[in-house]
Amino acid sequence: MSDSSRPAQPRIIAIANQKGGVGKTTTTINLGAALVEAGARVLIVDLDPQGNASTGLGIEPEDRTMTTYDLLVDNAPLTDVIMPTATENLCIVPANIDLSSADIELMSNEKRSFLLHDALRQADIEGFALDYILIDCPPSLNLLTVNGMVASDSVLVPLQSEFFALEGLSQLMLTIREVRQTANRSLRIEGILLTMYDRRNNLSQQVEQDARDNLGDLVFRTVIPRNVRVSEAPSFALPVLRYDTKSQGAEAYRALAQEMVQKHRQPA
């Protein structure tokens, strides 16, 4: 992306699904890397107490001296919590287990749902010249996830290509609708992303058909295949685009980034 195309404010996208194991963190890391490869500057906000996005980008636990906990609970400056990663132009606000207590600690705060919203709009964020902020939400519909949605322009929903995949989606959609009605009227659905897709498997094809029949254009054209390289990459603390740049998984995340960027360029 050229400087002339750089938005005044970064586009903020929450990656959310209350069900675990659907490829949420994997999508956050690799979509971020694909956007960087396309010329963007990207910040990942690890909002999951498990800290998997931080680990997957090579941030060791002992190096996470300042985390999203400090950002939300102690109102720490962004400049103190943002860390670089081994991928140029991809940085992260890391997380650790401290974040697991944030729900309880923030409950008495009148602005508890807006803390991340305000933190990501600190004046010093302009110095990072970001194009995108990707928020890796925890696998639950708790206060942290609500913070992610309130802070965001849109929500991207990874959907595993398996039986019962669509059943949990209704509760997530209700939460998005409630946030839109009460706290963030401009929140929209970025898209539904089918993950762990196996074209040889009739079930994957059926889930895709059901999703497209029920959700129409909300479903991305791109699907993320079940790919061993995608699974291996986090153990090497790398996005799959750097771990095996020619793998099917890497190509799929490039296609997703391109599809998303093109959609953003279309007039509203």
mmCIF file of C-alpha atoms in Angstrom:
data_model
loop_
_atom_site.group_PDB
_atom_site.id
_atom_site.type_symbol
_atom_site.label_atom_id
_atom_site.label_comp_id
_atom_site.label_asym_id
_atom_site.label_seq_id
_atom_site.Cartn_x
_atom_site.Cartn_y
_atom_site.Cartn_z
ATOM 1 C CA MET A 1 0.000 0.000 0.000
ATOM 2 C CA SER A 2 1.314 3.409 -0.896
ATOM 3 C CA ASP A 3 1.273 6.238 1.588
ATOM 4 C CA SER A 4 -1.439 7.988 -0.431
ATOM 5 C CA SER A 5 -3.738 5.016 0.093
ATOM 6 C CA ARG A 6 -3.076 4.817 3.813
ATOM 7 C CA PRO A 7 -6.257 5.507 5.786
ATOM 8 C CA ALA A 8 -6.349 8.226 8.422
ATOM 9 C CA GLN A 9 -7.378 5.564 10.915
ATOM 10 C CA PRO A 10 -6.576 1.857 10.650
ATOM 11 C CA ARG A 11 -9.388 -0.547 9.856
ATOM 12 C CA ILE A 12 -10.052 -2.599 12.985
ATOM 13 C CA ILE A 13 -11.300 -6.169 12.587
ATOM 14 C CA ALA A 14 -12.213 -8.546 15.420
ATOM 15 C CA ILE A 15 -11.680 -12.236 14.653
ATOM 16 C CA ALA A 16 -14.254 -13.974 16.821
ATOM 17 C CA ASN A 17 -16.030 -17.253 17.404
ATOM 18 C CA GLN A 18 -17.061 -18.488 20.840
ATOM 19 C CA LYS A 19 -16.166 -22.015 19.795
ATOM 20 C CA GLY A 20 -12.511 -22.987 20.188
ATOM 21 C CA GLY A 21 -10.442 -24.851 17.628
ATOM 22 C CA VAL A 22 -11.965 -23.204 14.568
ATOM 23 C CA GLY A 23 -8.769 -21.553 13.293
ATOM 24 C CA LYS A 24 -9.337 -18.154 14.895
ATOM 25 C CA THR A 25 -5.765 -17.467 16.028
ATOM 26 C CA THR A 26 -4.322 -19.137 12.928
ATOM 27 C CA THR A 27 -6.430 -16.819 10.784
ATOM 28 C CA THR A 28 -5.412 -13.749 12.792
ATOM 29 C CA ILE A 29 -1.699 -14.485 12.392
ATOM 30 C CA ASN A 30 -1.779 -15.498 8.739
ATOM 31 C CA LEU A 31 -4.239 -12.883 7.545
ATOM 32 C CA GLY A 32 -2.007 -10.317 9.234
ATOM 33 C CA ALA A 33 1.052 -11.705 7.459
ATOM 34 C CA ALA A 34 -0.776 -11.783 4.124
ATOM 35 C CA LEU A 35 -1.877 -8.154 4.501
ATOM 36 C CA VAL A 36 1.721 -7.195 5.296
ATOM 37 C CA GLU A 37 2.888 -9.067 2.208
ATOM 38 C CA ALA A 38 0.369 -6.991 0.220
ATOM 39 C CA GLY A 39 1.966 -3.800 1.529
ATOM 40 C CA ALA A 40 0.025 -3.029 4.702
ATOM 41 C CA ARG A 41 1.231 -2.246 8.204
ATOM 42 C CA VAL A 42 -0.605 -4.460 10.687
ATOM 43 C CA LEU A 43 -1.034 -4.647 14.451
ATOM 44 C CA ILE A 44 -2.377 -7.806 16.074
ATOM 45 C CA VAL A 45 -4.019 -7.395 19.473
ATOM 46 C CA ASP A 46 -3.912 -10.668 21.406
ATOM 47 C CA LEU A 47 -7.092 -10.579 23.492
ATOM 48 C CA ASP A 48 -7.001 -14.265 24.450
ATOM 49 C CA PRO A 49 -5.548 -15.140 27.894
ATOM 50 C CA GLN A 50 -4.025 -18.264 26.311
ATOM 51 C CA GLY A 51 -1.699 -15.950 24.399
ATOM 52 C CA ASN A 52 -1.503 -18.240 21.372
ATOM 53 C CA ALA A 53 -1.170 -15.422 18.856
ATOM 54 C CA SER A 54 1.780 -14.088 20.853
ATOM 55 C CA THR A 55 3.418 -17.522 20.977
ATOM 56 C CA GLY A 56 2.719 -18.128 17.303
ATOM 57 C CA LEU A 57 4.595 -14.941 16.421
ATOM 58 C CA GLY A 58 7.602 -15.776 18.574
ATOM 59 C CA ILE A 59 6.956 -13.605 21.636
ATOM 60 C CA GLU A 60 8.340 -15.617 24.548
ATOM 61 C CA PRO A 61 6.341 -15.535 27.818
ATOM 62 C CA GLU A 62 9.217 -13.948 29.739
ATOM 63 C CA ASP A 63 9.351 -11.110 27.192
ATOM 64 C CA ARG A 64 5.700 -10.142 27.674
ATOM 65 C CA THR A 65 6.434 -7.530 30.318
ATOM 66 C CA MET A 66 3.543 -5.360 29.136
ATOM 67 C CA THR A 67 0.404 -6.943 27.706
ATOM 68 C CA THR A 68 -3.225 -6.321 26.785
ATOM 69 C CA TYR A 69 -3.946 -6.635 30.505
ATOM 70 C CA ASP A 70 -1.903 -3.480 31.122
ATOM 71 C CA LEU A 71 -3.607 -1.786 28.179
ATOM 72 C CA LEU A 72 -7.105 -2.494 29.508
ATOM 73 C CA VAL A 73 -6.754 -2.562 33.284
ATOM 74 C CA ASP A 74 -3.938 -0.052 33.860
ATOM 75 C CA ASN A 75 -4.530 2.203 30.831
ATOM 76 C CA ALA A 76 -0.942 1.714 29.669
ATOM 77 C CA PRO A 77 0.222 3.759 26.648
ATOM 78 C CA LEU A 78 0.198 1.878 23.342
ATOM 79 C CA THR A 79 3.845 2.715 22.808
ATOM 80 C CA ASP A 80 4.675 0.673 25.922
ATOM 81 C CA VAL A 81 2.762 -2.472 24.943
ATOM 82 C CA ILE A 82 3.262 -2.832 21.192
ATOM 83 C CA MET A 83 6.081 -5.236 20.301
ATOM 84 C CA PRO A 84 7.679 -5.962 16.910
ATOM 85 C CA THR A 85 7.655 -9.494 15.493
ATOM 86 C CA ALA A 86 10.092 -11.278 13.206
ATOM 87 C CA THR A 87 7.837 -10.263 10.297
ATOM 88 C CA GLU A 88 8.557 -6.679 9.281
ATOM 89 C CA ASN A 89 5.545 -4.332 9.540
ATOM 90 C CA LEU A 90 3.663 -6.870 11.664
ATOM 91 C CA CYS A 91 3.571 -5.969 15.359
ATOM 92 C CA ILE A 92 1.591 -7.257 18.315
ATOM 93 C CA VAL A 93 0.159 -6.342 21.676
ATOM 94 C CA PRO A 94 0.864 -9.661 23.441
ATOM 95 C CA ALA A 95 -1.247 -11.422 26.054
ATOM 96 C CA ASN A 96 -0.689 -13.792 28.935
ATOM 97 C CA ILE A 97 -2.726 -15.496 31.638
ATOM 98 C CA ASP A 98 -3.096 -12.209 33.561
ATOM 99 C CA LEU A 99 -5.850 -11.356 31.111
ATOM 100 C CA SER A 100 -8.034 -14.165 32.482
ATOM 101 C CA SER A 101 -8.896 -12.042 35.507
ATOM 102 C CA ALA A 102 -9.733 -8.929 33.507
ATOM 103 C CA ASP A 103 -13.440 -9.789 33.232
ATOM 104 C CA ILE A 104 -13.854 -9.657 37.001
ATOM 105 C CA GLU A 105 -11.545 -6.687 37.552
ATOM 106 C CA LEU A 106 -13.276 -4.571 34.919
ATOM 107 C CA MET A 107 -16.846 -5.365 35.949
ATOM 108 C CA SER A 108 -17.121 -2.310 38.214
ATOM 109 C CA ASN A 109 -15.727 0.044 35.557
ATOM 110 C CA GLU A 110 -18.501 2.151 34.005
ATOM 111 C CA LYS A 111 -16.673 2.146 30.667
ATOM 112 C CA ARG A 112 -15.830 -1.567 30.843
ATOM 113 C CA SER A 113 -17.070 -2.311 27.292
ATOM 114 C CA PHE A 114 -15.196 0.636 25.750
ATOM 115 C CA LEU A 115 -11.726 0.182 27.230
ATOM 116 C CA LEU A 116 -10.153 -1.400 24.145
ATOM 117 C CA HIS A 117 -12.021 1.046 21.893
ATOM 118 C CA ASP A 118 -10.431 3.974 23.730
ATOM 119 C CA ALA A 119 -7.010 2.308 24.036
ATOM 120 C CA LEU A 120 -6.769 1.785 20.263
ATOM 121 C CA ARG A 121 -7.627 5.412 19.647
ATOM 122 C CA GLN A 122 -4.843 6.920 21.708
ATOM 123 C CA ALA A 123 -3.144 9.771 19.875
ATOM 124 C CA ASP A 124 0.210 7.981 19.760
ATOM 125 C CA ILE A 125 -1.199 5.236 17.513
ATOM 126 C CA GLU A 126 -0.790 7.578 14.534
ATOM 127 C CA GLY A 127 2.959 7.182 14.844
ATOM 128 C CA PHE A 128 2.676 3.515 13.865
ATOM 129 C CA ALA A 129 0.973 4.399 10.532
ATOM 130 C CA LEU A 130 -1.156 1.266 10.702
ATOM 131 C CA ASP A 131 -3.496 0.084 7.960
ATOM 132 C CA TYR A 132 -5.115 -2.754 9.897
ATOM 133 C CA ILE A 133 -5.604 -3.819 13.493
ATOM 134 C CA LEU A 134 -6.637 -7.472 13.918
ATOM 135 C CA ILE A 135 -8.046 -8.471 17.312
ATOM 136 C CA ASP A 136 -7.748 -12.140 18.262
ATOM 137 C CA CYS A 137 -10.736 -12.584 20.586
ATOM 138 C CA PRO A 138 -10.983 -15.362 23.190
ATOM 139 C CA PRO A 139 -13.156 -18.427 22.425
ATOM 140 C CA SER A 140 -16.107 -17.172 24.466
ATOM 141 C CA LEU A 141 -18.684 -14.387 24.402
ATOM 142 C CA ASN A 142 -17.326 -12.615 27.476
ATOM 143 C CA LEU A 143 -16.427 -9.016 28.312
ATOM 144 C CA LEU A 144 -13.127 -9.298 26.442
ATOM 145 C CA THR A 145 -14.902 -10.346 23.239
ATOM 146 C CA VAL A 146 -17.440 -7.544 23.690
ATOM 147 C CA ASN A 147 -14.506 -5.117 24.057
ATOM 148 C CA GLY A 148 -13.104 -6.457 20.802
ATOM 149 C CA MET A 149 -16.388 -5.917 18.989
ATOM 150 C CA VAL A 150 -17.006 -2.459 20.435
ATOM 151 C CA ALA A 151 -13.510 -1.431 19.334
ATOM 152 C CA SER A 152 -13.895 -2.774 15.797
ATOM 153 C CA ASP A 153 -15.267 -1.739 12.441
ATOM 154 C CA SER A 154 -16.208 -5.323 11.654
ATOM 155 C CA VAL A 155 -16.131 -8.952 12.814
ATOM 156 C CA LEU A 156 -14.573 -11.794 10.848
ATOM 157 C CA VAL A 157 -15.948 -15.204 11.853
ATOM 158 C CA PRO A 158 -13.880 -18.355 11.180
ATOM 159 C CA LEU A 159 -16.190 -21.344 10.727
ATOM 160 C CA GLN A 160 -14.781 -24.856 10.846
ATOM 161 C CA SER A 161 -16.029 -27.087 8.052
ATOM 162 C CA GLU A 162 -17.592 -29.708 10.294
ATOM 163 C CA PHE A 163 -20.962 -30.962 11.510
ATOM 164 C CA PHE A 164 -22.797 -28.532 13.846
ATOM 165 C CA ALA A 165 -20.633 -25.677 12.519
ATOM 166 C CA LEU A 166 -23.598 -23.403 11.877
ATOM 167 C CA GLU A 167 -25.379 -24.140 15.151
ATOM 168 C CA GLY A 168 -23.138 -21.975 17.331
ATOM 169 C CA LEU A 169 -23.240 -19.140 14.838
ATOM 170 C CA SER A 170 -26.676 -17.897 15.877
ATOM 171 C CA GLN A 171 -25.528 -16.892 19.373
ATOM 172 C CA LEU A 172 -22.528 -15.048 17.951
ATOM 173 C CA MET A 173 -24.785 -13.189 15.504
ATOM 174 C CA LEU A 174 -27.074 -12.200 18.381
ATOM 175 C CA THR A 175 -24.096 -10.838 20.300
ATOM 176 C CA ILE A 176 -22.960 -8.835 17.267
ATOM 177 C CA ARG A 177 -26.496 -7.462 16.883
ATOM 178 C CA GLU A 178 -26.651 -6.521 20.569
ATOM 179 C CA VAL A 179 -23.287 -4.719 20.385
ATOM 180 C CA ARG A 180 -24.491 -2.900 17.279
ATOM 181 C CA GLN A 181 -27.673 -1.771 19.022
ATOM 182 C CA THR A 182 -26.087 -0.707 22.293
ATOM 183 C CA ALA A 183 -22.454 0.287 21.803
ATOM 184 C CA ASN A 184 -21.197 0.290 18.198
ATOM 185 C CA ARG A 185 -23.832 1.140 15.599
ATOM 186 C CA SER A 186 -21.366 0.947 12.726
ATOM 187 C CA LEU A 187 -20.226 -2.631 13.505
ATOM 188 C CA ARG A 188 -20.724 -4.983 10.595
ATOM 189 C CA ILE A 189 -19.831 -8.522 9.673
ATOM 190 C CA GLU A 190 -16.594 -8.610 7.688
ATOM 191 C CA GLY A 191 -17.374 -12.116 6.533
ATOM 192 C CA ILE A 192 -17.673 -15.793 7.408
ATOM 193 C CA LEU A 193 -14.496 -17.731 6.642
ATOM 194 C CA LEU A 194 -14.652 -21.487 6.114
ATOM 195 C CA THR A 195 -11.569 -23.089 7.689
ATOM 196 C CA MET A 196 -10.059 -26.601 7.793
ATOM 197 C CA TYR A 197 -11.781 -27.333 4.502
ATOM 198 C CA ASP A 198 -11.212 -30.680 2.781
ATOM 199 C CA ARG A 199 -12.476 -30.772 -0.801
ATOM 200 C CA ARG A 200 -12.329 -34.584 -0.769
ATOM 201 C CA ASN A 201 -14.740 -34.679 2.145
ATOM 202 C CA ASN A 202 -18.467 -34.631 1.432
ATOM 203 C CA LEU A 203 -19.121 -33.095 4.838
ATOM 204 C CA SER A 204 -16.938 -30.064 4.073
ATOM 205 C CA GLN A 205 -18.801 -29.553 0.827
ATOM 206 C CA GLN A 206 -22.151 -29.837 2.599
ATOM 207 C CA VAL A 207 -21.138 -27.324 5.288
ATOM 208 C CA GLU A 208 -20.016 -24.918 2.566
ATOM 209 C CA GLN A 209 -23.292 -25.330 0.696
ATOM 210 C CA ASP A 210 -25.327 -24.793 3.865
ATOM 211 C CA ALA A 211 -23.305 -21.721 4.798
ATOM 212 C CA ARG A 212 -23.661 -20.143 1.367
ATOM 213 C CA ASP A 213 -27.376 -20.995 1.189
ATOM 214 C CA ASN A 214 -28.046 -19.463 4.608
ATOM 215 C CA LEU A 215 -25.561 -16.586 4.698
ATOM 216 C CA GLY A 216 -25.098 -15.713 1.042
ATOM 217 C CA ASP A 217 -22.509 -13.046 0.292
ATOM 218 C CA LEU A 218 -21.399 -12.920 3.941
ATOM 219 C CA VAL A 219 -19.347 -16.064 3.222
ATOM 220 C CA PHE A 220 -15.932 -15.342 1.735
ATOM 221 C CA ARG A 221 -15.271 -16.919 -1.660
ATOM 222 C CA THR A 222 -11.888 -17.987 -0.289
ATOM 223 C CA VAL A 223 -11.824 -21.117 1.872
ATOM 224 C CA ILE A 224 -8.890 -22.165 4.046
ATOM 225 C CA PRO A 225 -7.895 -25.793 3.393
ATOM 226 C CA ARG A 226 -6.937 -28.332 6.003
ATOM 227 C CA ASN A 227 -3.169 -28.128 5.502
ATOM 228 C CA VAL A 228 -0.374 -29.661 7.539
ATOM 229 C CA ARG A 229 1.903 -26.667 6.901
ATOM 230 C CA VAL A 230 -0.637 -24.335 8.507
ATOM 231 C CA SER A 231 -0.668 -26.601 11.563
ATOM 232 C CA GLU A 232 3.130 -26.839 11.762
ATOM 233 C CA ALA A 233 3.927 -23.139 11.365
ATOM 234 C CA PRO A 234 3.057 -21.995 14.933
ATOM 235 C CA SER A 235 5.556 -24.427 16.460
ATOM 236 C CA PHE A 236 8.248 -22.556 14.508
ATOM 237 C CA ALA A 237 6.785 -19.196 15.652
ATOM 238 C CA LEU A 238 6.130 -18.184 12.055
ATOM 239 C CA PRO A 239 3.115 -17.397 9.873
ATOM 240 C CA VAL A 240 2.647 -20.117 7.271
ATOM 241 C CA LEU A 241 3.470 -17.533 4.588
ATOM 242 C CA ARG A 242 7.041 -17.488 5.920
ATOM 243 C CA TYR A 243 7.217 -21.113 7.059
ATOM 244 C CA ASP A 244 6.209 -22.559 3.673
ATOM 245 C CA THR A 245 5.413 -19.719 1.317
ATOM 246 C CA LYS A 246 4.216 -21.954 -1.530
ATOM 247 C CA SER A 247 1.931 -24.176 0.538
ATOM 248 C CA GLN A 248 -1.801 -24.351 -0.097
ATOM 249 C CA GLY A 249 -2.440 -22.697 3.257
ATOM 250 C CA ALA A 250 -0.188 -19.741 2.452
ATOM 251 C CA GLU A 251 -1.849 -19.250 -0.929
ATOM 252 C CA ALA A 252 -5.287 -19.399 0.665
ATOM 253 C CA TYR A 253 -4.487 -16.650 3.172
ATOM 254 C CA ARG A 254 -3.048 -14.507 0.370
ATOM 255 C CA ALA A 255 -6.309 -14.967 -1.518
ATOM 256 C CA LEU A 256 -8.302 -14.044 1.584
ATOM 257 C CA ALA A 257 -6.277 -10.850 2.071
ATOM 258 C CA GLN A 258 -6.773 -9.875 -1.563
ATOM 259 C CA GLU A 259 -10.508 -10.585 -1.418
ATOM 260 C CA MET A 260 -10.846 -8.504 1.720
ATOM 261 C CA VAL A 261 -8.796 -5.574 0.422
ATOM 262 C CA GLN A 262 -10.786 -5.506 -2.820
ATOM 263 C CA LYS A 263 -14.024 -5.457 -0.858
ATOM 264 C CA HIS A 264 -12.781 -2.511 1.192
ATOM 265 C CA ARG A 265 -11.976 -0.591 -1.980
ATOM 266 C CA GLN A 266 -15.543 -0.922 -3.244
ATOM 267 C CA PRO A 267 -17.826 2.061 -2.552
ATOM 268 C CA ALA A 268 -20.152 1.479 0.387
#
